[in-house]
Coordinates of C-alpha atoms and ligand atoms in Angstrom, one line a residue:
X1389 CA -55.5 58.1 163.2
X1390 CA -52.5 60.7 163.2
X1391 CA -53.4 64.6 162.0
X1392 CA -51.9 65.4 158.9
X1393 CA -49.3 68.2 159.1
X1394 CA -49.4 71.3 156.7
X1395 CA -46.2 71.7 154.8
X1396 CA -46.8 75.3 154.4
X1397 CA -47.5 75.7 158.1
X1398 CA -44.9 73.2 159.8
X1399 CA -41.5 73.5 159.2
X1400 CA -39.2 70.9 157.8
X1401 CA -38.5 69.5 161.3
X1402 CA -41.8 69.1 162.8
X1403 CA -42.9 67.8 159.9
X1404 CA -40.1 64.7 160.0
X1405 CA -41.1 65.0 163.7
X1406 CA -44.7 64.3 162.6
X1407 CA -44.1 61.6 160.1
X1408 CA -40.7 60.0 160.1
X1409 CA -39.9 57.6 162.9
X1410 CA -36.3 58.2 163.6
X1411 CA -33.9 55.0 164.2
X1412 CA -31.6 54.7 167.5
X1413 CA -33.9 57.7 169.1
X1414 CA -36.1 58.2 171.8
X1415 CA -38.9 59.8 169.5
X1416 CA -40.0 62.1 173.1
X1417 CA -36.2 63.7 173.8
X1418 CA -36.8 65.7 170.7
X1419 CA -39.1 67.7 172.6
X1420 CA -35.5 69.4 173.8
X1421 CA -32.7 67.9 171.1
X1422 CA -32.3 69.6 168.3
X1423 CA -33.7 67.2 165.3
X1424 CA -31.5 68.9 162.3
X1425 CA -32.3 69.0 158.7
X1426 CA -29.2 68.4 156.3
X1427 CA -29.9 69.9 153.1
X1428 CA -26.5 70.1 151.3
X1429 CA -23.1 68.8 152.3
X1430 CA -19.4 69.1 150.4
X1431 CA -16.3 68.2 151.9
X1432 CA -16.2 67.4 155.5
X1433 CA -19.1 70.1 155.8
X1434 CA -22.9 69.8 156.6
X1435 CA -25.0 72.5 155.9
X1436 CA -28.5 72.8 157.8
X1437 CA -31.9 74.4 156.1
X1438 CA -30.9 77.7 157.4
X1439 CA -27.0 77.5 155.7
X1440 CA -25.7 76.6 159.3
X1441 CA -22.1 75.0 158.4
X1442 CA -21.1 72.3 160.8
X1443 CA -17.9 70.6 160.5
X1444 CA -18.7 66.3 160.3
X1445 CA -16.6 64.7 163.0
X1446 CA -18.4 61.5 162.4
X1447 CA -17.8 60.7 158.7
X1448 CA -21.9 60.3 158.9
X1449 CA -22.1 57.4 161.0
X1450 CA -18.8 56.3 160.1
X1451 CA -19.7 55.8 156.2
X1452 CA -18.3 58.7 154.5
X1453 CA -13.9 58.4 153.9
X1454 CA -13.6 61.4 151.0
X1455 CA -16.1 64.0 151.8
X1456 CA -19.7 64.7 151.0
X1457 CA -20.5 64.9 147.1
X1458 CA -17.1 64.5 146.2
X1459 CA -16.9 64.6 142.6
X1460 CA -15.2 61.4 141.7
X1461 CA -17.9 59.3 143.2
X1462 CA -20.3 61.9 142.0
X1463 CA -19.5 60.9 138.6
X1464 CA -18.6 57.6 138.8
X1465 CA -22.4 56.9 140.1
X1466 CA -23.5 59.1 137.3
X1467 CA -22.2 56.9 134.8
X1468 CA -23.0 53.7 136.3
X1469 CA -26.7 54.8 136.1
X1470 CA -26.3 55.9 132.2
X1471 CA -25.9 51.6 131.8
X1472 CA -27.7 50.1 134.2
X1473 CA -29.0 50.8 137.8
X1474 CA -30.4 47.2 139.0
X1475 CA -29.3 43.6 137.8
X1476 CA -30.5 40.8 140.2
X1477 CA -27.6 39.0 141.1
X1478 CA -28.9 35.4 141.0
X1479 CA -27.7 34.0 137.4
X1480 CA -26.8 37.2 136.3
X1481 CA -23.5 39.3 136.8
X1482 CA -21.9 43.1 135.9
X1483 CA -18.7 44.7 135.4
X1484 CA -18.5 46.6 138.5
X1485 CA -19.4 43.6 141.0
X1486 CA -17.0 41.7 139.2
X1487 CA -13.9 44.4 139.7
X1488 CA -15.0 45.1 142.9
X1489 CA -14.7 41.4 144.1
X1490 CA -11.1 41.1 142.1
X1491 CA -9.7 44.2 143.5
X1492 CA -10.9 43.0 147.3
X1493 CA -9.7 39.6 146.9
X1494 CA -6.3 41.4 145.5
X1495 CA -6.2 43.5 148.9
X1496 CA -6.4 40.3 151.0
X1497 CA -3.6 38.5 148.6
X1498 CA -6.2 36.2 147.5
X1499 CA -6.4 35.0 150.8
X1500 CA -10.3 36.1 150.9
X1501 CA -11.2 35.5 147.6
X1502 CA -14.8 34.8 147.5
X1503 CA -17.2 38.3 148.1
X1504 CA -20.6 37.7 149.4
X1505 CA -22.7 40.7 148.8
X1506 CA -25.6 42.4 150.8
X1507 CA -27.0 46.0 151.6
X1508 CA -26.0 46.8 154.9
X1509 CA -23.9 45.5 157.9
X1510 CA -26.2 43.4 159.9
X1511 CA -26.8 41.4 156.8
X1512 CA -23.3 40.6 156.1
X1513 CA -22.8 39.5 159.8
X1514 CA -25.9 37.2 159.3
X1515 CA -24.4 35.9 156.1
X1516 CA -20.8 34.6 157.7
X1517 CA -22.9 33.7 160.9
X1518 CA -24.4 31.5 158.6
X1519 CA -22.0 30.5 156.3
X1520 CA -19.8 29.5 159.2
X1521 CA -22.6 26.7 160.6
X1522 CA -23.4 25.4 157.4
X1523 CA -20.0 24.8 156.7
X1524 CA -19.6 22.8 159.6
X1525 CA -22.9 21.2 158.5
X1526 CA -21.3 20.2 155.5
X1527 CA -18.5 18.6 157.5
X1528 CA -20.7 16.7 159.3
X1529 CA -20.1 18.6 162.2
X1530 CA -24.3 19.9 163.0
X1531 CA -23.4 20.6 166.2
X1532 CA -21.0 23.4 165.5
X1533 CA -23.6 26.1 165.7
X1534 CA -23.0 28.4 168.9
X1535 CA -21.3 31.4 168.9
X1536 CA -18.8 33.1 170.5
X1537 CA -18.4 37.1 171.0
X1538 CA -17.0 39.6 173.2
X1539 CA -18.0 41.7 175.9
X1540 CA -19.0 44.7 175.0
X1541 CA -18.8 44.1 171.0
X1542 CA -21.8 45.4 168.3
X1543 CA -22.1 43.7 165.3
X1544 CA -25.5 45.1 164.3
X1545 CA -29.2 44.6 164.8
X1546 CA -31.4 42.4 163.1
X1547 CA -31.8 39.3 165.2
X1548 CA -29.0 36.9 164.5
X1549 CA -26.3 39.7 164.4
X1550 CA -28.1 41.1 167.8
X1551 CA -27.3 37.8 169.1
X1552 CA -23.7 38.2 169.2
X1553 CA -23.6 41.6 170.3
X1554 CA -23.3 42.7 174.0
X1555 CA -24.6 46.7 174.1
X1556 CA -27.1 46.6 176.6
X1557 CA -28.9 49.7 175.2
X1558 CA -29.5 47.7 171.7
X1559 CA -30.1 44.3 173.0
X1560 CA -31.9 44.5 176.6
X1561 CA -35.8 44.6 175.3
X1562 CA -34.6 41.9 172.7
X1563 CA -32.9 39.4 174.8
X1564 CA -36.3 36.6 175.2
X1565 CA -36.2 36.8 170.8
X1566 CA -32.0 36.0 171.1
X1567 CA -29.7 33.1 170.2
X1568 CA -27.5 31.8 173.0
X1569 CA -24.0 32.7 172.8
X1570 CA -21.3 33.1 174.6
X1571 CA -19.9 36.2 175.2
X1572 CA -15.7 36.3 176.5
X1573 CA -14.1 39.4 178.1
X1574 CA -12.7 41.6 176.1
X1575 CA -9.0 42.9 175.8
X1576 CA -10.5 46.5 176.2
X1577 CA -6.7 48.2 177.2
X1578 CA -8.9 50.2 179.6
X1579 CA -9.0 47.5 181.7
X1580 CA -5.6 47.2 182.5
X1581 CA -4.6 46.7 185.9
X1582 CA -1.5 48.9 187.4
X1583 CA 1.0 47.6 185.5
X1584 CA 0.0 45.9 183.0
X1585 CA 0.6 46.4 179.1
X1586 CA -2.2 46.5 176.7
X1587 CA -0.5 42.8 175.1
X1588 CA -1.2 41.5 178.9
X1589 CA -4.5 42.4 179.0
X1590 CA -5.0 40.9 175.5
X1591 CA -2.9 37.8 177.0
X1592 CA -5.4 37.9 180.0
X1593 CA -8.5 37.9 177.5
X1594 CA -7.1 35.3 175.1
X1595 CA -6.8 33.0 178.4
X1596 CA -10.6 32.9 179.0
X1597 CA -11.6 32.4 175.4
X1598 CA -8.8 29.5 175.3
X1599 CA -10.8 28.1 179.1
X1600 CA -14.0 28.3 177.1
X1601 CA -12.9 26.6 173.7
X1602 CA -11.6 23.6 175.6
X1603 CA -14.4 22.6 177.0
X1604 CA -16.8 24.0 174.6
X1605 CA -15.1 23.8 170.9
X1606 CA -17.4 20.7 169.6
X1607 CA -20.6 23.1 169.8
X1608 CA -18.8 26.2 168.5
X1609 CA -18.7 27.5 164.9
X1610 CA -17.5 31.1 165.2
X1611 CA -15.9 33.8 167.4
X1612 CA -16.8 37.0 166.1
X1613 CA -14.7 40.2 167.0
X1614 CA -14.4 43.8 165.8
X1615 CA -10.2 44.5 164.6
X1616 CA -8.7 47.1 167.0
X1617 CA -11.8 49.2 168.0
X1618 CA -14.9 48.1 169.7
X1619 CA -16.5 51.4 168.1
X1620 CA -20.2 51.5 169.2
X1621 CA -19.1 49.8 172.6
X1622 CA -17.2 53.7 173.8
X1623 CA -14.1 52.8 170.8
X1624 CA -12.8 50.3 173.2
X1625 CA -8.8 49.5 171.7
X1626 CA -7.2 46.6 172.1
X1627 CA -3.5 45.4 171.0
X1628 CA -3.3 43.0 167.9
X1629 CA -1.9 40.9 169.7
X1630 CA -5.4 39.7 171.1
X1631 CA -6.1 39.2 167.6
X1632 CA -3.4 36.6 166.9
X1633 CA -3.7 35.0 170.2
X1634 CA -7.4 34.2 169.0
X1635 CA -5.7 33.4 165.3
X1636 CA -4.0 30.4 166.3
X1637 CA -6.8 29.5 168.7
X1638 CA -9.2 29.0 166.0
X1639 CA -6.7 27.1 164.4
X1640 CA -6.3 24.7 167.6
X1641 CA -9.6 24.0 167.9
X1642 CA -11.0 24.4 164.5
X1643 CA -13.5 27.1 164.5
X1644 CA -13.8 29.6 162.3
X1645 CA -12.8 33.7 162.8
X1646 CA -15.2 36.1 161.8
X1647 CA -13.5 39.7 161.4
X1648 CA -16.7 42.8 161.4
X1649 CA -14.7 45.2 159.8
X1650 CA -17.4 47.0 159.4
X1651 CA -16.3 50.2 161.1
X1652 CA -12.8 49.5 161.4
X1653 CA -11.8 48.5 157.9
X1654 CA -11.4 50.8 154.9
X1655 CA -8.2 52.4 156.2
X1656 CA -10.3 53.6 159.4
X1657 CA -7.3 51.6 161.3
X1658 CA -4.5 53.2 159.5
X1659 CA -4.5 49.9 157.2
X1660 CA -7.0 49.0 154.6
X1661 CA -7.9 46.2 156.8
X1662 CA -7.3 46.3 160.7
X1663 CA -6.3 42.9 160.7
X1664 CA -3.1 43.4 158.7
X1665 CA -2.2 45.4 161.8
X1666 CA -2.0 41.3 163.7
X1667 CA -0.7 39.9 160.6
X1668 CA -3.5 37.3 160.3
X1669 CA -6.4 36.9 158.1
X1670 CA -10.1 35.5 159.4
X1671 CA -12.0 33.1 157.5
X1672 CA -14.5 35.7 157.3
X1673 CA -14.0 39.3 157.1
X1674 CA -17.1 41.6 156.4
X1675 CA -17.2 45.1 155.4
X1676 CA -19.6 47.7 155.3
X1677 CA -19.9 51.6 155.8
X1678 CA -17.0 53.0 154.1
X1679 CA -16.9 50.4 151.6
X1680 CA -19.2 52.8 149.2
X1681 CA -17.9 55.9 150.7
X1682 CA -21.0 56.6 152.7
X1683 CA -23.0 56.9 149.3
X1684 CA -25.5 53.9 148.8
X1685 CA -25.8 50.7 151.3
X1686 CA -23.4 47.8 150.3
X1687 CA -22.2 45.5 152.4
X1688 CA -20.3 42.3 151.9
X1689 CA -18.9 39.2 153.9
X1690 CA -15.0 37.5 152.1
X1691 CA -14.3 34.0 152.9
X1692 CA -11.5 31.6 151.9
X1693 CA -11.4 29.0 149.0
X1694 CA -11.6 26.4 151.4
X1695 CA -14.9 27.5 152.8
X1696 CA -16.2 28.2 149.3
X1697 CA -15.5 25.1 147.9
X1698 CA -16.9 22.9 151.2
X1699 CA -20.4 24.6 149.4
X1700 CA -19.7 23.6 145.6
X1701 CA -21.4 20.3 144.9
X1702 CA -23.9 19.0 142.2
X1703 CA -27.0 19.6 145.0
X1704 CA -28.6 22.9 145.3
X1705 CA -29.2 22.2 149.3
X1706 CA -25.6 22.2 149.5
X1707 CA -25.3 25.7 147.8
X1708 CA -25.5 28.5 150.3
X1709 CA -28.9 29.5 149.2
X1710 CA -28.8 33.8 150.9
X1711 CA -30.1 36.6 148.8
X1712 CA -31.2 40.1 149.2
X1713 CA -32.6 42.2 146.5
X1714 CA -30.0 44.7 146.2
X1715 CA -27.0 42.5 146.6
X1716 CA -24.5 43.8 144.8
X1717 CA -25.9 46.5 143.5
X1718 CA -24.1 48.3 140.4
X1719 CA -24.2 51.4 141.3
X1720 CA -23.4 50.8 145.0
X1721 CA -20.5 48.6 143.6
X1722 CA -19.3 51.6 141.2
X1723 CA -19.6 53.8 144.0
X1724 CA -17.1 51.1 146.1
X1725 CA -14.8 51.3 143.1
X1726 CA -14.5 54.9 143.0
X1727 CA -13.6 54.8 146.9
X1728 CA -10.7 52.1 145.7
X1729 CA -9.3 53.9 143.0
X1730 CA -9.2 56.8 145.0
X1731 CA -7.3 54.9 147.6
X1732 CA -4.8 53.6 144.8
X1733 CA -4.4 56.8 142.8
X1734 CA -4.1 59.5 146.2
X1735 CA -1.9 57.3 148.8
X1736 CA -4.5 57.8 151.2
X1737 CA -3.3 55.0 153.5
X1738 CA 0.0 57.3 153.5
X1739 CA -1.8 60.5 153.7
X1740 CA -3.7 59.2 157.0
X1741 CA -0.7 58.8 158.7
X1742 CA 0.0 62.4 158.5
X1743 CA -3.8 63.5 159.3
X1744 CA -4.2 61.2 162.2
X1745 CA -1.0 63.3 163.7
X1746 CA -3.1 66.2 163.0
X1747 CA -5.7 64.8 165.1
X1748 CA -3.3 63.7 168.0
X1749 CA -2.3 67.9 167.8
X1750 CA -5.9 69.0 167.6
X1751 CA -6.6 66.9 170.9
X1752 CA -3.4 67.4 172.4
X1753 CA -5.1 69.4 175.1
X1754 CA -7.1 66.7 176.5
X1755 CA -4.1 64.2 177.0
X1756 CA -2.8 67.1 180.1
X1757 CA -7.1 67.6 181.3
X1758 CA -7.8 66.7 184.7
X1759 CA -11.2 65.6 183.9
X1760 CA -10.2 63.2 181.4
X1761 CA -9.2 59.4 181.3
X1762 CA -8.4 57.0 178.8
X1763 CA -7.1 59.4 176.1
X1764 CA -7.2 56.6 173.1
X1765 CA -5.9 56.4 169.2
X1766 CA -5.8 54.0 166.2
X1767 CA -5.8 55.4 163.0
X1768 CA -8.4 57.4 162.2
X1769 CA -10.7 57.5 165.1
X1770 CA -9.3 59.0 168.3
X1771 CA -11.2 59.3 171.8
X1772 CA -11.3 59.9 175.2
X1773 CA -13.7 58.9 178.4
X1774 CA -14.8 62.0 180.9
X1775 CA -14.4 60.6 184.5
X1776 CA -17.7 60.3 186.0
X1777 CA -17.3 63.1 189.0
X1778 CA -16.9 66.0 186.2
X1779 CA -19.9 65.1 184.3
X1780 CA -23.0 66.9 185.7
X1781 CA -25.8 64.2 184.9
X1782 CA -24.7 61.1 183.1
X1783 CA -28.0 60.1 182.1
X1784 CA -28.0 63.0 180.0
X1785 CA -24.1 63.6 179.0
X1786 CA -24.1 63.0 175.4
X1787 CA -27.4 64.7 174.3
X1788 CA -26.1 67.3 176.3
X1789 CA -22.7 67.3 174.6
X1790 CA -24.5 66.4 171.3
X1791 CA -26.2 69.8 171.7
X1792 CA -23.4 72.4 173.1
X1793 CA -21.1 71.3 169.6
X1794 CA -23.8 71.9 167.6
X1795 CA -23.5 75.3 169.0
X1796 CA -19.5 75.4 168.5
X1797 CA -20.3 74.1 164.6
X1798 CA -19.0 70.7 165.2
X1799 CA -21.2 67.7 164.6
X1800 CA -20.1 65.0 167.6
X1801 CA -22.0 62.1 168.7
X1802 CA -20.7 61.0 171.9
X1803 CA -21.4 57.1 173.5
X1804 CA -21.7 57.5 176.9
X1805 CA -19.6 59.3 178.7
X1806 CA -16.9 58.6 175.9
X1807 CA -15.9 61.1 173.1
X1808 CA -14.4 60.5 170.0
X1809 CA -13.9 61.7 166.2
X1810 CA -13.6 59.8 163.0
X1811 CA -13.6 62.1 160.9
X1812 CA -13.4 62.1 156.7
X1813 CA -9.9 61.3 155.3
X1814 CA -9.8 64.5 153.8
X1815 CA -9.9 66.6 156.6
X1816 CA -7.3 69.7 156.2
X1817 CA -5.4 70.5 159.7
X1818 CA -7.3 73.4 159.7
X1819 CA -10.5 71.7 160.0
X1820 CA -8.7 69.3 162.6
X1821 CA -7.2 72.1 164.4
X1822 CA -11.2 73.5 164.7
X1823 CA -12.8 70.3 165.5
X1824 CA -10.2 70.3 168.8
X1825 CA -11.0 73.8 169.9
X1826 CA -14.9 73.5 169.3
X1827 CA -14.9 70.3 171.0
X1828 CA -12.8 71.7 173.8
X1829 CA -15.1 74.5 174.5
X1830 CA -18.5 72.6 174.3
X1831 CA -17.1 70.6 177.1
X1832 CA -16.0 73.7 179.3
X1833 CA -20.3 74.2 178.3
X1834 CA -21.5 71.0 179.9
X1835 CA -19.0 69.3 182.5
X1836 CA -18.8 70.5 186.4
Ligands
PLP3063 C1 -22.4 49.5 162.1 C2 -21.9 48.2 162.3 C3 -22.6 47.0 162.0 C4 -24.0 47.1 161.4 O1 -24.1 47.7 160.1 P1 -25.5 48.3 159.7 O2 -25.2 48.7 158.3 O3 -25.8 49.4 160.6 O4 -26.5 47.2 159.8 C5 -22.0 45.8 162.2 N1 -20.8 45.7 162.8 C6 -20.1 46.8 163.1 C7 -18.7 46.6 163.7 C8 -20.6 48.1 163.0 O5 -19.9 49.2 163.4

């Protein structure tokens, strides 16, 4: 049995330290990393139980586009829960699930304009995962039902979406519990050789996945792929022209696209949707994250009429027959509309394009520094490598780095040996200017 901790004795930390089993964490480094307790955020600023201010770099895990309590959403959540808070979404609709799936449908041209809904990402990855077999099952095709992914792509956790991701950190003690799938290189534009443009490298890429469809298409539902960025695999960029290349391969050998737009969509690219940046639509696109501002867990997976009328038959076996308690939740779905209209009524997609050239200024420093490579942006999210002989201990490089912004009041997370920011879309130049200089001097702190 575990000791109960006094919560007059302990402080707020040790007592989550005692009692709350933190995710993506080695529980023991916390003997020496700071665990911090958010109390109170506004803006693009956190504020810790002693009124520390630190400036969020990382949108909170990439979920948050307008700021912590921003006042729209505030009050758009606050009404919402005035009407209703819960409906279960079998046999029963509300307004805002409905005028959140006809404004999405709308931003796709109808071209995705059926929303499946879930609570978070992984479930909407296992929801076109599945869609896309059954589908095939319905076409008499019940072989159809491997998978194909890239190197060095995340697409969540649970085990299907764990499946088609390749992060060793997430998926090594998993792998015996794991689908099959196969995984094709990715048009990373790191990997360029001397040379080469990023469209050759996605030209290169494209070429092995076209090897592997020819021989392999009859057993294949689905590639999967993250738009642009590889975020949790170091923000690996690619050129869109990978994603058309892999367009009008689906198209040759009839499988299906599956776009995670988890991270990458909701403007994060500069476009509402990364794939606009191709010119192509998937047959599945799911979103995530941002979708509800960073407010309340929502996720969702679009798919074309075709798909969604394969599915619509007098048998209920034919139906695809997915729930989850909270899909569709009302007041994550009003929280999702307030995000929209805020996007409609404040040209943010035009006002990104000014702050992400506040962001190549802020960083403009690191382009010229000796000790970095790969200096990297799309959009909203901007990032550079450290090249391994300046880092002091790469084991412990981004707890170490984790800790010495803290210090500068900048919250960073860094993946590897690979920094980046992706920050709120209302961050003033100011704030961008600061998050440069802090992040600039924390390294001076921890590399050789
Ligand atoms: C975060 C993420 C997911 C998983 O979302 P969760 O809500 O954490 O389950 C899936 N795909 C991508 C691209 C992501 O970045």
């Amino acid at each position: 049995m575990k000791p109960f901790s006094d919560p007059n004795q302990t402080s707020l930390v040790d007592r989550s330290l005692d009692a709350v089993w933190h995710p993506c964490t080695q529980m023991k480094h916390h003997e020496s990393l700071p665990l911090i307790a958010i109390t109170k955020g506004k803006g693009a600023w956190l504020f810790d139980d002693k009124g520390t201010a630190l400036l969020d770099c990382i949108s909170s895990w990439w979920t948050n586009l307008f700021g912590h309590s921003n006042p729209r959403i505030n009050q758009a959540i606050i009404s919402q829960l005035e009407k209703i808070e819960h409906v279960m979404l079998a046999g029963f609709t509300h307004p805002p699930v409905v005028e959140l799936s006809e404004k999405l449908s709308a931003l796709t041209q109808g071209h995705l304009g059926h929303v499946f809904y879930a609570s978070d990402g992984a479930s909407a990855v296992e929801i076109a995962l599945k869609m896309s077999h059954h589908y095939w099952k319905l076409n008499n095709k019940p072989q159809k039902k491997k998978f194909v992914c890239l190197e060095n792509g995340y697409h969540g956790e649970t085990l299907g979406a764990l499946a088609v991701t390749d992060v060793a950190i997430f998926r090594d003690a998993y792998g015996s519990l794991l689908q099959d799938v196969f995984t094709v290189s990715s048009p990373d534009i790191r990997k360029a050789q001397e040379g080469e443009s990023a469209d050759d490298v996605a030209r290169r890429a494209a070429k092995k996945l076209e090897d592997l469809l020819k021989s392999e298409h009859q057993n294949i539902a689905a590639i999967i792929v993250e738009p642009l960025v590889q975020c949790a695999g170091q923000m690996a960029m690619y050129s869109p022209e990978y994603l058309r290349l892999v367009r009008s391969l689906c198209d040759r050998f009839n499988i299906h696209l599956i776009a995670d737009e988890i991270a990458v969509g909701c403007g994060r690219s500069g476009k509402f949707f990364a794939c606009e940046h191709a010119g192509i639509w998937p047959d599945f696109l799911t979103l995530s994250k941002g979708i509800s501002g960073g407010y309340l867990p929502l996720s969702l997976s679009m798919t074309t009429d075709t798909i969604y009328q394969t599915f619509y038959a007098d048998q209920t076996q034919q139906g695809f027959l997915h729930s989850h308690s909270y899909t569709g939740n009302p007041l994550a779905c009003a929280a999702a509309l307030a995000c929209l209209n805020i996007f409609e009524t404040e040209s943010v997609l035009e006002k990104n394009l000014e702050r992400s050239k506040d962001l190549t200024k802020a960083f403009a420093w690191a382009k010229e520094d000796t000790r970095i490579q790969h200096w990297r942006q799309q959009g909203m999210i901007l990032a550079f490598d450290i090249k391994p002989k300046s880092l002091k201990s790469p084991n412990s490089f981004s707890r170490e780095m984790f800790s010495a912004s803290l210090k500068e009041g900048v919250l960073i997370r860094p993946i590897g040996n690979t920094i980046y920011v992706m920050p709120p879309y209302i961050l003033s130049a100011e704030d961008a200017m600061q998050m440069g200089t802090s992040v600039q001097r924390a390294l001076d702190q921890v590399l050789v």
